[in-house]
PDB file of C-alpha atoms in Angstrom:
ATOM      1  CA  UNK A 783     -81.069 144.308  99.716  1.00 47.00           C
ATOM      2  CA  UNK A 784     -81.491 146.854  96.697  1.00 56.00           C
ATOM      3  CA  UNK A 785     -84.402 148.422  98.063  1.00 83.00           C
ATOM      4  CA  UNK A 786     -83.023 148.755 101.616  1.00 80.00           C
ATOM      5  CA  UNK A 787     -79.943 150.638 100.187  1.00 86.00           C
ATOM      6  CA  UNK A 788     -82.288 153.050  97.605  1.00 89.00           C
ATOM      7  CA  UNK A 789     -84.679 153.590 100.820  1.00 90.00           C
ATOM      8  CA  UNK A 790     -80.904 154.472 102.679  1.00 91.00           C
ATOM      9  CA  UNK A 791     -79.937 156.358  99.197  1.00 90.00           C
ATOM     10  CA  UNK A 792     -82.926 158.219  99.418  1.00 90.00           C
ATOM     11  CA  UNK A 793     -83.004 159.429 103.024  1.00 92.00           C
ATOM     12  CA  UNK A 794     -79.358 160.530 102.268  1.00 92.00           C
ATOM     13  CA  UNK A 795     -80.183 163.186  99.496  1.00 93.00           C
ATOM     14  CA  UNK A 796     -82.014 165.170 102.074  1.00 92.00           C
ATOM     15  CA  UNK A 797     -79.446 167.042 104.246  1.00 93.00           C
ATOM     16  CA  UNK A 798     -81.839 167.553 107.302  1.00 96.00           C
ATOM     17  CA  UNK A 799     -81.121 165.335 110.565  1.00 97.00           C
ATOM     18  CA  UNK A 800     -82.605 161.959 111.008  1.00 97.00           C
ATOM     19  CA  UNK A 801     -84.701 159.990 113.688  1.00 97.00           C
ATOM     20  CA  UNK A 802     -84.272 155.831 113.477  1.00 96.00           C
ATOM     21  CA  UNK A 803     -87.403 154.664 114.829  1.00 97.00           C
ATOM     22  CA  UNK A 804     -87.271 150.770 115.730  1.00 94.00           C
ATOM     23  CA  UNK A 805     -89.894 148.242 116.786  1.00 92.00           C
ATOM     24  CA  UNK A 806     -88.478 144.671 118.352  1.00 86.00           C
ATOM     25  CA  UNK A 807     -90.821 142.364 117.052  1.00 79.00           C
ATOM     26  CA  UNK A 808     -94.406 143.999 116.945  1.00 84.00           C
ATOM     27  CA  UNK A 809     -96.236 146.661 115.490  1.00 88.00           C
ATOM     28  CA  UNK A 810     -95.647 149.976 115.709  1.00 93.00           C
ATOM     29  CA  UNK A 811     -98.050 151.850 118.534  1.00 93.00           C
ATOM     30  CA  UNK A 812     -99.879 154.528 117.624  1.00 93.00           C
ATOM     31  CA  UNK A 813     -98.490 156.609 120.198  1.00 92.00           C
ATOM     32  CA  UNK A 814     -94.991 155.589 118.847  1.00 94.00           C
ATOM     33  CA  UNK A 815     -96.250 156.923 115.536  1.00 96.00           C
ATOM     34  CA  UNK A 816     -97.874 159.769 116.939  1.00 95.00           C
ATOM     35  CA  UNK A 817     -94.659 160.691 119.243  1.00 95.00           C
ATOM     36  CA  UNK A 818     -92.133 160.249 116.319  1.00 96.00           C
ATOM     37  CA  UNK A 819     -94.047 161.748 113.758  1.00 97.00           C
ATOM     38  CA  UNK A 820     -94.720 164.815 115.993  1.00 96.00           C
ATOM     39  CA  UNK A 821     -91.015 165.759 116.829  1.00 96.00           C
ATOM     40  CA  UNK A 822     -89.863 164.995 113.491  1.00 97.00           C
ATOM     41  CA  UNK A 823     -92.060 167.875 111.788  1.00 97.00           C
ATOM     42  CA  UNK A 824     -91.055 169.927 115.555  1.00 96.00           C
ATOM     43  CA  UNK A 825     -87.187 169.358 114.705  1.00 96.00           C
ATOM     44  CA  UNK A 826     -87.267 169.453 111.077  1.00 97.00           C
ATOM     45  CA  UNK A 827     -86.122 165.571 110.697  1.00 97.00           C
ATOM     46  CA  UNK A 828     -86.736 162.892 108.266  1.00 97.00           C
ATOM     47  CA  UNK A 829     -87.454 159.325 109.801  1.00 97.00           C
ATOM     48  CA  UNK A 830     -86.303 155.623 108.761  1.00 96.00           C
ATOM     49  CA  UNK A 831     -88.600 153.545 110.445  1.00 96.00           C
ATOM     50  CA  UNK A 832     -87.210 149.866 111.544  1.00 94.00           C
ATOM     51  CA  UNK A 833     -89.005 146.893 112.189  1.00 92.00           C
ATOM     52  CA  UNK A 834     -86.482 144.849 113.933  1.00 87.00           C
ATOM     53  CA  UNK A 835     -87.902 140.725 114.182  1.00 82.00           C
ATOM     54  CA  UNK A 836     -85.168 138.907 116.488  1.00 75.00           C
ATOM     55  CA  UNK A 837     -84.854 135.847 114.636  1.00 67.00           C
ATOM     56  CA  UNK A 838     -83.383 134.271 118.188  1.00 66.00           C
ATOM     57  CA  UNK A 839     -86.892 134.403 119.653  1.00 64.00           C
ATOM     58  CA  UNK A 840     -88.850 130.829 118.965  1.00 55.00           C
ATOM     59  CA  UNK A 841     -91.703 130.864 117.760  1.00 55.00           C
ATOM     60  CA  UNK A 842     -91.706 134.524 116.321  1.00 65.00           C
ATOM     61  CA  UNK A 843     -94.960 135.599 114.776  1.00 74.00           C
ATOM     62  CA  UNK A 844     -94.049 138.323 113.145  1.00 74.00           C
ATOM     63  CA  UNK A 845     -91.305 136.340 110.901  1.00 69.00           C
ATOM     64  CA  UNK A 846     -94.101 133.477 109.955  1.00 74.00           C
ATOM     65  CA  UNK A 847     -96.359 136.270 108.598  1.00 77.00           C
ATOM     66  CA  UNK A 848     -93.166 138.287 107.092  1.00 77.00           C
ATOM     67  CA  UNK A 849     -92.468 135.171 104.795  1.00 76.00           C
ATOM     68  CA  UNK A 850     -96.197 134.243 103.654  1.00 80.00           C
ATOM     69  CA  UNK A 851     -97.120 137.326 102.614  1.00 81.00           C
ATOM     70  CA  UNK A 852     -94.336 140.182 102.609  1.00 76.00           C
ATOM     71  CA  UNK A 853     -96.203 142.864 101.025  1.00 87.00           C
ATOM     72  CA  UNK A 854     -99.008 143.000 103.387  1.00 86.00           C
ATOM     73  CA  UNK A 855     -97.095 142.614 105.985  1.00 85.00           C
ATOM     74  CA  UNK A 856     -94.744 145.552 105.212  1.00 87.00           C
ATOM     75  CA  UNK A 857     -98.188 147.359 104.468  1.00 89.00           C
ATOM     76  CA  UNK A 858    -100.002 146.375 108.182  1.00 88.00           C
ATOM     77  CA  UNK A 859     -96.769 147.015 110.112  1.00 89.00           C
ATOM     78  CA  UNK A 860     -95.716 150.872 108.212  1.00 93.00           C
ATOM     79  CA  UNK A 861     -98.708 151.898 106.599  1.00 93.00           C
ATOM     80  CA  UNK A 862    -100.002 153.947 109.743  1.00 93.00           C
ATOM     81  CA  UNK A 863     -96.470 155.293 110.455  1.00 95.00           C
ATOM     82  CA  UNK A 864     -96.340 156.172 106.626  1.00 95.00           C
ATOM     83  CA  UNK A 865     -99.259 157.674 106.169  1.00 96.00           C
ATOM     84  CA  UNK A 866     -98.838 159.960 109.245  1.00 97.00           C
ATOM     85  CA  UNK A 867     -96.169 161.363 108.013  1.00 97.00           C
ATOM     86  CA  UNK A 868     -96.760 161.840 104.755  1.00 97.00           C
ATOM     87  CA  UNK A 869     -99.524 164.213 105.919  1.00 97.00           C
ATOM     88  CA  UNK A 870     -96.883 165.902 107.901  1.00 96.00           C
ATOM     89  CA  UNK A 871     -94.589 166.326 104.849  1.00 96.00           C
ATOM     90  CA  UNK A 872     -92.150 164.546 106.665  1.00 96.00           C
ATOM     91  CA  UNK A 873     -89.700 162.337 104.332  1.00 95.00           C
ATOM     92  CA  UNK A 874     -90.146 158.486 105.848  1.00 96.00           C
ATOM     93  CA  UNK A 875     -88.483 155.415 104.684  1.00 94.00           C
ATOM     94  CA  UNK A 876     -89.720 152.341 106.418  1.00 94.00           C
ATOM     95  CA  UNK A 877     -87.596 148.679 106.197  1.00 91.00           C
ATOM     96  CA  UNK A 878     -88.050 145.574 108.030  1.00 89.00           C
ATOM     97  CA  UNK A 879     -84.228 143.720 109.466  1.00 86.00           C
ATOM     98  CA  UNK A 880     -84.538 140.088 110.356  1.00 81.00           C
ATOM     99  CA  UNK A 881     -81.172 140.155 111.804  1.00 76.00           C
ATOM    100  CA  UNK A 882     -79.365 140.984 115.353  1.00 79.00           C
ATOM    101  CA  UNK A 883     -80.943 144.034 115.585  1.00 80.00           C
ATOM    102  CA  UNK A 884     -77.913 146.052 117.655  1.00 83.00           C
ATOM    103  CA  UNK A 885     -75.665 145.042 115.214  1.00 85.00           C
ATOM    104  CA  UNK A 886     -77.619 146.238 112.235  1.00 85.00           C
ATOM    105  CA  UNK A 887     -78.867 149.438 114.089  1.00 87.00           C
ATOM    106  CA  UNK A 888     -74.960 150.227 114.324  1.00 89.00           C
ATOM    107  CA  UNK A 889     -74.995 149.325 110.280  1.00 89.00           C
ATOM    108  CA  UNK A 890     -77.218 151.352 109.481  1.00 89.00           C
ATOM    109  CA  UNK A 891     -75.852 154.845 111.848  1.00 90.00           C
ATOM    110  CA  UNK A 892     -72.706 154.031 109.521  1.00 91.00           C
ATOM    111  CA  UNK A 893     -74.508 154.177 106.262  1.00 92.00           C
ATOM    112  CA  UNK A 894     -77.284 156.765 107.104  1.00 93.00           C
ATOM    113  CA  UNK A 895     -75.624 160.549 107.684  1.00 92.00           C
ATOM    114  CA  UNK A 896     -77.110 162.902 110.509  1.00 94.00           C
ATOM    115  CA  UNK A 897     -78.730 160.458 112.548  1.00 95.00           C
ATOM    116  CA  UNK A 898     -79.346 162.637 115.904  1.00 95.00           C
ATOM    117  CA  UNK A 899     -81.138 160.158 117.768  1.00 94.00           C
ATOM    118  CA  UNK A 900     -82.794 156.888 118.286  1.00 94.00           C
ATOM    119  CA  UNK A 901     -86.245 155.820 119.552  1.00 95.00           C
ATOM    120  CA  UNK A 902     -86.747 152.601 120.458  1.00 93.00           C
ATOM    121  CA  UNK A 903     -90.009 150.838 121.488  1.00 93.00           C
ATOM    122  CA  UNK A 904     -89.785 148.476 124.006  1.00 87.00           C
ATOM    123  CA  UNK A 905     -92.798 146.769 126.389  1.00 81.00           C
ATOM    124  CA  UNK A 906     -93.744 148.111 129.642  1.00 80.00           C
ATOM    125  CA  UNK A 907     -90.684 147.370 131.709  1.00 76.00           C
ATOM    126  CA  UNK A 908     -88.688 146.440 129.557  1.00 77.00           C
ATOM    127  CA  UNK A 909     -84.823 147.747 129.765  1.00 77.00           C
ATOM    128  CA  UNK A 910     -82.529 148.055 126.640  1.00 78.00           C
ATOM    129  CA  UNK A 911     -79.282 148.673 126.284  1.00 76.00           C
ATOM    130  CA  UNK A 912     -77.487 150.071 123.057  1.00 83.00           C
ATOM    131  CA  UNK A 913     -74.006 151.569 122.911  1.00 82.00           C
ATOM    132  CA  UNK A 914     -74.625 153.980 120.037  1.00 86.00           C
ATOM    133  CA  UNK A 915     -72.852 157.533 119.391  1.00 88.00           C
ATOM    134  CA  UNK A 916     -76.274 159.023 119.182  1.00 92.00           C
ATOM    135  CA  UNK A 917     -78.620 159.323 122.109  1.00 92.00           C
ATOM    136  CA  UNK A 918     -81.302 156.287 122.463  1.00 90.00           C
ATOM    137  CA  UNK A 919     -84.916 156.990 123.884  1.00 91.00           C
ATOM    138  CA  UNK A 920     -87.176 154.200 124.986  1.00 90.00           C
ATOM    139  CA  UNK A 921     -90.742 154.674 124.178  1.00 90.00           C
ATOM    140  CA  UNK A 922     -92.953 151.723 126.306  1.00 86.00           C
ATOM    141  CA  UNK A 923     -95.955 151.053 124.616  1.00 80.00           C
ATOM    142  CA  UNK A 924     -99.145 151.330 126.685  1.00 66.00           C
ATOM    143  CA  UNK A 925     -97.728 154.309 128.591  1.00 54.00           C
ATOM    144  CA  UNK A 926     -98.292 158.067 127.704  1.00 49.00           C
ATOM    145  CA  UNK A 927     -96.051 159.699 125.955  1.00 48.00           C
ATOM    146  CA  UNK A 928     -94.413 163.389 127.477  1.00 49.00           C
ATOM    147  CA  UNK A 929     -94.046 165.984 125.239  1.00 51.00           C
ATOM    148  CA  UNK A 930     -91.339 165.755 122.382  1.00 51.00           C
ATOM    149  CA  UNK A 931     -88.709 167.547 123.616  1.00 51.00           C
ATOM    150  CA  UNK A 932     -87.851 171.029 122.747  1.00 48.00           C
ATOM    151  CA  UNK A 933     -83.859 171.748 122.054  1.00 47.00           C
TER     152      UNK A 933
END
């Protein structure tokens, strides 16, 4: 719990606009990383990257590996998306929530200031629906991407 608040902490210092970035239950794509990373150094925006694992799915994977070895986990599922943007000079915090994953996205738009939007990754066809005061993009994996937007 300490490190998730100093990774919040941190992201707060910097007064340019955030992107949350969350993954349900998988790794992040590399077009994910790719798209994200891309209009965060377009928009001038620092990025907390989410791993959201559902705990209500049986049989989950992802939580198994999460509790036999949580350091190389953390390291296979954010490394890529970490890396990227550190050679983009682009401020990322990464944390994993093995919780209801709505409710803790709306935690976390509470605790983290100038969140302008959210991109979720969801599997081809896949529909999601979040009631959030910011806007919410859906990025399927296995698709291409358009261009970040320009406002």
């Amino acid at each position: 719990a300490e490190d998730y608040l100093a990774k919040i902490n941190e992201l707060n210092k910097s007064q340019k606009p955030k992107i949350v970035v969350v993954s349900l239950d998988s790794d992040f794509s590399r077009e994910t990383v790719e798209y994200s990373v891309n209009l965060a150094e377009r928009m001038n925006f620092d990025i907390l990257a989410v791993n959201a694992i559902q705990p209500e799915k049986k049989g989950n994977e992802l939580e198994k590996e999460i509790k036999d070895d949580p350091k190389g986990t953390f390291n296979r599922l954010f490394g890529p998306f970490l890396q990227k943007a550190k050679d983009y000079r682009i401020r990322c915090e990464a944390i994993i929530t093995i919780n209801n994953f709505r409710s803790q996205i709306k935690h976390l738009l509470m605790k983290l200031r100038h969140v302008e939007l959210v991109l979720v990754q969801v599997a081809n066809g896949q529909e999601l629906s979040l009631s959030l005061d910011v806007p919410v993009f859906q990025i399927e994996t296995g698709r291409a991407l358009p261009s970040p937007p320009m406002w």
